[in-house]
PDB file of C-alpha atoms in Angstrom:
ATOM      1  CA  MET A   7    -137.610   8.181-134.604  1.00  0.00           C
ATOM      2  CA  LYS A   8    -138.210   4.725-136.050  1.00  0.00           C
ATOM      3  CA  GLN A   9    -139.293   6.253-139.347  1.00  0.00           C
ATOM      4  CA  SER A  10    -136.024   8.236-139.599  1.00  0.00           C
ATOM      5  CA  ILE A  11    -133.942   5.151-138.870  1.00  0.00           C
ATOM      6  CA  THR A  12    -135.874   3.096-141.420  1.00  0.00           C
ATOM      7  CA  LEU A  13    -135.528   5.732-144.127  1.00  0.00           C
ATOM      8  CA  GLY A  14    -131.825   6.125-143.383  1.00  0.00           C
ATOM      9  CA  ALA A  15    -131.213   2.368-143.479  1.00  0.00           C
ATOM     10  CA  ILE A  16    -133.029   1.971-146.795  1.00  0.00           C
ATOM     11  CA  ALA A  17    -131.106   4.922-148.270  1.00  0.00           C
ATOM     12  CA  VAL A  18    -127.759   3.407-147.202  1.00  0.00           C
ATOM     13  CA  ILE A  19    -128.668  -0.042-148.538  1.00  0.00           C
ATOM     14  CA  LEU A  20    -129.750   1.424-151.882  1.00  0.00           C
ATOM     15  CA  LEU A  21    -126.574   3.490-152.135  1.00  0.00           C
ATOM     16  CA  VAL A  22    -124.432   0.406-151.440  1.00  0.00           C
ATOM     17  CA  LEU A  23    -126.368  -1.607-154.020  1.00  0.00           C
ATOM     18  CA  TYR A  24    -126.027   1.175-156.565  1.00  0.00           C
ATOM     19  CA  THR A  25    -122.272   1.515-156.072  1.00  0.00           C
ATOM     20  CA  THR A  26    -121.697  -2.242-156.302  1.00  0.00           C
ATOM     21  CA  THR A  27    -124.020  -3.042-159.238  1.00  0.00           C
ATOM     22  CA  MET A  28    -124.068   0.322-161.072  1.00  0.00           C
ATOM     23  CA  THR A  29    -127.669  -0.350-162.102  1.00  0.00           C
ATOM     24  CA  SER A  30    -129.182   2.903-163.319  1.00  0.00           C
ATOM     25  CA  ALA A  31    -132.643   1.832-162.139  1.00  0.00           C
ATOM     26  CA  LEU A  32    -131.497   2.121-158.508  1.00  0.00           C
ATOM     27  CA  LEU A  33    -130.358   5.741-158.836  1.00  0.00           C
ATOM     28  CA  PRO A  34    -133.857   7.322-158.708  1.00  0.00           C
ATOM     29  CA  LEU A  35    -134.755   5.161-155.698  1.00  0.00           C
ATOM     30  CA  CYS A  36    -131.564   6.228-153.951  1.00  0.00           C
ATOM     31  CA  VAL A  37    -132.336   9.891-154.558  1.00  0.00           C
ATOM     32  CA  VAL A  38    -135.942   9.538-153.342  1.00  0.00           C
ATOM     33  CA  PHE A  39    -134.990   7.795-150.091  1.00  0.00           C
ATOM     34  CA  VAL A  40    -132.054  10.109-149.343  1.00  0.00           C
ATOM     35  CA  VAL A  41    -134.259  13.185-149.866  1.00  0.00           C
ATOM     36  CA  ALA A  42    -137.064  11.672-147.745  1.00  0.00           C
ATOM     37  CA  PHE A  43    -134.574  10.877-144.987  1.00  0.00           C
ATOM     38  CA  LEU A  44    -133.160  14.423-144.991  1.00  0.00           C
ATOM     39  CA  ILE A  45    -136.641  15.983-144.992  1.00  0.00           C
ATOM     40  CA  GLU A  46    -137.677  13.801-142.042  1.00  0.00           C
ATOM     41  CA  LEU A  47    -134.574  14.753-140.062  1.00  0.00           C
ATOM     42  CA  PHE A  48    -134.982  18.463-140.768  1.00  0.00           C
ATOM     43  CA  ARG A  49    -138.705  18.445-139.949  1.00  0.00           C
ATOM     44  CA  LYS A  50    -138.201  16.583-136.680  1.00  0.00           C
ATOM     45  CA  HIS A  51    -135.293  18.773-135.520  1.00  0.00           C
ATOM     46  CA  HIS A  52    -136.930  22.031-136.591  1.00  0.00           C
ATOM     47  CA  THR A  53    -140.277  21.404-134.870  1.00  0.00           C
ATOM     48  CA  GLU A  54    -138.707  20.247-131.594  1.00  0.00           C
ATOM     49  CA  GLU A  55    -136.461  23.295-131.444  1.00  0.00           C
ATOM     50  CA  ILE A  56    -139.080  25.972-132.067  1.00  0.00           C
ATOM     51  CA  VAL A  57    -142.415  24.677-130.751  1.00  0.00           C
ATOM     52  CA  LYS A  58    -141.417  23.431-127.331  1.00  0.00           C
ATOM     53  CA  PRO A  59    -140.084  26.629-125.640  1.00  0.00           C
ATOM     54  CA  SER A  60    -142.643  29.048-127.112  1.00  0.00           C
ATOM     55  CA  ALA A  61    -145.557  27.030-125.706  1.00  0.00           C
ATOM     56  CA  LEU A  62    -144.793  28.256-122.171  1.00  0.00           C
ATOM     57  CA  THR A  63    -146.364  31.450-120.923  1.00  0.00           C
ATOM     58  CA  VAL A  64    -145.493  33.595-117.924  1.00  0.00           C
ATOM     59  CA  ASP A  65    -148.538  32.174-116.140  1.00  0.00           C
ATOM     60  CA  ASP A  66    -147.238  28.623-116.691  1.00  0.00           C
ATOM     61  CA  LEU A  67    -143.837  29.581-115.279  1.00  0.00           C
ATOM     62  CA  THR A  68    -145.239  31.342-112.210  1.00  0.00           C
ATOM     63  CA  ALA A  69    -147.479  28.348-111.554  1.00  0.00           C
ATOM     64  CA  GLU A  70    -144.409  26.100-111.634  1.00  0.00           C
ATOM     65  CA  TYR A  71    -141.849  28.268-109.793  1.00  0.00           C
ATOM     66  CA  GLY A  72    -144.012  30.635-107.734  1.00  0.00           C
ATOM     67  CA  GLU A  73    -144.259  34.405-107.788  1.00  0.00           C
ATOM     68  CA  PRO A  74    -140.947  35.978-108.933  1.00  0.00           C
ATOM     69  CA  ASP A  75    -139.106  38.752-107.133  1.00  0.00           C
ATOM     70  CA  ASP A  76    -138.684  40.622-110.425  1.00  0.00           C
ATOM     71  CA  ILE A  77    -139.735  40.205-114.048  1.00  0.00           C
ATOM     72  CA  ILE A  78    -137.284  41.492-116.628  1.00  0.00           C
ATOM     73  CA  LEU A  79    -138.947  42.249-119.943  1.00  0.00           C
ATOM     74  CA  VAL A  80    -136.529  41.155-122.669  1.00  0.00           C
ATOM     75  CA  ASN A  81    -138.625  41.418-125.825  1.00  0.00           C
ATOM     76  CA  ALA A  82    -141.803  43.507-125.746  1.00  0.00           C
ATOM     77  CA  THR A  83    -143.344  41.651-128.693  1.00  0.00           C
ATOM     78  CA  ARG A  84    -143.192  38.393-126.710  1.00  0.00           C
ATOM     79  CA  ALA A  85    -144.051  39.768-123.276  1.00  0.00           C
ATOM     80  CA  ASN A  86    -146.316  36.915-122.179  1.00  0.00           C
ATOM     81  CA  GLU A  87    -144.087  34.110-123.493  1.00  0.00           C
ATOM     82  CA  ALA A  88    -141.158  32.412-121.826  1.00  0.00           C
ATOM     83  CA  MET A  89    -138.922  33.690-124.638  1.00  0.00           C
ATOM     84  CA  GLY A  90    -139.822  37.322-123.888  1.00  0.00           C
ATOM     85  CA  VAL A  91    -139.107  37.604-120.151  1.00  0.00           C
ATOM     86  CA  ILE A  92    -136.609  36.588-117.514  1.00  0.00           C
ATOM     87  CA  LEU A  93    -138.086  35.762-114.128  1.00  0.00           C
ATOM     88  CA  ALA A  94    -135.757  36.664-111.259  1.00  0.00           C
ATOM     89  CA  TYR A  95    -136.002  34.764-107.971  1.00  0.00           C
ATOM     90  CA  LYS A  96    -133.800  34.873-104.893  1.00  0.00           C
ATOM     91  CA  ASP A  97    -131.376  32.118-105.975  1.00  0.00           C
ATOM     92  CA  PHE A  98    -132.138  31.558-109.656  1.00  0.00           C
ATOM     93  CA  PHE A  99    -133.436  32.946-112.936  1.00  0.00           C
ATOM     94  CA  VAL A 100    -135.937  31.366-115.285  1.00  0.00           C
ATOM     95  CA  VAL A 101    -134.673  32.063-118.795  1.00  0.00           C
ATOM     96  CA  GLU A 102    -136.609  30.769-121.811  1.00  0.00           C
ATOM     97  CA  GLY A 103    -138.438  28.365-119.516  1.00  0.00           C
ATOM     98  CA  ARG A 104    -135.220  26.917-118.030  1.00  0.00           C
ATOM     99  CA  ARG A 105    -134.043  27.347-114.461  1.00  0.00           C
ATOM    100  CA  ILE A 106    -130.517  28.757-114.124  1.00  0.00           C
ATOM    101  CA  ASP A 107    -128.919  29.082-110.701  1.00  0.00           C
ATOM    102  CA  LYS A 108    -127.389  32.498-110.075  1.00  0.00           C
ATOM    103  CA  SER A 109    -124.233  30.864-108.730  1.00  0.00           C
ATOM    104  CA  LYS A 110    -123.560  29.300-112.160  1.00  0.00           C
ATOM    105  CA  ILE A 111    -123.723  32.600-114.055  1.00  0.00           C
ATOM    106  CA  GLN A 112    -120.222  33.856-114.810  1.00  0.00           C
ATOM    107  CA  ASP A 113    -120.985  36.879-116.997  1.00  0.00           C
ATOM    108  CA  VAL A 114    -123.795  38.781-118.692  1.00  0.00           C
ATOM    109  CA  THR A 115    -123.139  40.828-121.815  1.00  0.00           C
ATOM    110  CA  PHE A 116    -124.764  41.725-125.116  1.00  0.00           C
ATOM    111  CA  ASN A 117    -123.988  41.324-128.792  1.00  0.00           C
ATOM    112  CA  ASN A 118    -125.175  42.694-132.124  1.00  0.00           C
ATOM    113  CA  SER A 119    -125.824  39.532-134.118  1.00  0.00           C
ATOM    114  CA  GLY A 120    -126.264  41.443-137.370  1.00  0.00           C
ATOM    115  CA  THR A 121    -123.825  41.332-140.263  1.00  0.00           C
ATOM    116  CA  PRO A 122    -123.350  43.779-143.143  1.00  0.00           C
ATOM    117  CA  TYR A 123    -125.782  41.597-145.105  1.00  0.00           C
ATOM    118  CA  THR A 124    -128.440  40.799-142.483  1.00  0.00           C
ATOM    119  CA  PRO A 125    -129.991  43.159-139.916  1.00  0.00           C
ATOM    120  CA  ASN A 126    -130.332  40.638-137.078  1.00  0.00           C
ATOM    121  CA  GLU A 127    -131.419  41.430-133.550  1.00  0.00           C
ATOM    122  CA  TYR A 128    -129.318  42.341-130.542  1.00  0.00           C
ATOM    123  CA  GLN A 129    -128.822  39.521-128.069  1.00  0.00           C
ATOM    124  CA  VAL A 130    -128.251  39.299-124.349  1.00  0.00           C
ATOM    125  CA  ILE A 131    -125.631  36.630-123.706  1.00  0.00           C
ATOM    126  CA  ILE A 132    -125.529  34.834-120.359  1.00  0.00           C
ATOM    127  CA  VAL A 133    -122.328  32.870-119.750  1.00  0.00           C
ATOM    128  CA  THR A 134    -122.737  29.887-117.431  1.00  0.00           C
ATOM    129  CA  GLY A 135    -120.344  27.267-116.154  1.00  0.00           C
ATOM    130  CA  SER A 136    -122.622  24.505-117.407  1.00  0.00           C
ATOM    131  CA  SER A 137    -121.100  22.149-119.931  1.00  0.00           C
ATOM    132  CA  GLN A 138    -124.408  21.817-121.845  1.00  0.00           C
ATOM    133  CA  ASN A 139    -125.279  25.495-122.301  1.00  0.00           C
ATOM    134  CA  ASP A 140    -122.158  27.585-121.872  1.00  0.00           C
ATOM    135  CA  TYR A 141    -123.782  30.520-123.658  1.00  0.00           C
ATOM    136  CA  ILE A 142    -127.461  31.412-123.605  1.00  0.00           C
ATOM    137  CA  HIS A 143    -128.447  33.848-126.372  1.00  0.00           C
ATOM    138  CA  ILE A 144    -131.664  35.800-125.874  1.00  0.00           C
ATOM    139  CA  ASN A 145    -132.972  38.000-128.705  1.00  0.00           C
ATOM    140  CA  THR A 146    -134.021  41.446-127.477  1.00  0.00           C
ATOM    141  CA  GLY A 147    -134.887  43.362-130.642  1.00  0.00           C
ATOM    142  CA  TYR A 148    -133.122  46.026-132.693  1.00  0.00           C
ATOM    143  CA  ASP A 149    -132.449  48.638-130.005  1.00  0.00           C
ATOM    144  CA  ALA A 150    -128.977  48.738-128.440  1.00  0.00           C
ATOM    145  CA  THR A 151    -130.082  50.929-125.525  1.00  0.00           C
ATOM    146  CA  TRP A 152    -132.898  48.524-124.637  1.00  0.00           C
ATOM    147  CA  THR A 153    -130.470  45.601-124.699  1.00  0.00           C
ATOM    148  CA  LYS A 154    -127.980  47.454-122.504  1.00  0.00           C
ATOM    149  CA  ASP A 155    -130.759  48.205-119.996  1.00  0.00           C
ATOM    150  CA  VAL A 156    -131.778  44.521-119.938  1.00  0.00           C
ATOM    151  CA  VAL A 157    -128.160  43.526-119.191  1.00  0.00           C
ATOM    152  CA  GLU A 158    -128.026  46.052-116.342  1.00  0.00           C
ATOM    153  CA  LEU A 159    -131.273  44.711-114.861  1.00  0.00           C
ATOM    154  CA  ILE A 160    -129.955  41.148-114.982  1.00  0.00           C
ATOM    155  CA  LYS A 161    -126.700  42.194-113.282  1.00  0.00           C
ATOM    156  CA  LYS A 162    -128.689  44.139-110.669  1.00  0.00           C
ATOM    157  CA  ASN A 163    -130.659  40.969-109.845  1.00  0.00           C
ATOM    158  CA  LEU A 164    -127.523  38.848-109.526  1.00  0.00           C
TER     159      LEU A 164
END
């Protein structure tokens, strides 16, 4: 965090100096520090987003929350990861390693996230009343029937 702030501050100072003095020697320094700052921000954001949730396994979740009433397999290729299952308990679900109370779930549906240019996966969408995560998107693969069955299992456990 300190490294990002330092790089950003140096980049801003160099840009201000360049715009006020118009010295061509400062331009390469400005470019180097701006690029370094952007790379640092992207690297930090990208690693936090991907690495943290996939580190949890089903065993880790059952050790933390206890034995579930039902396990809903969402993505067969990630069956032992938190991203591949939904653990159903009496009053809550564990989705992608996060606890979600059943009382906060407003709707469960699915979506084809593909476009004419990209064949993306189907997603189960859980709508909650939470202000932080109003919509939780869970990739299920490329089969619409599988995704529909997952939605039905979630609704059955509500």
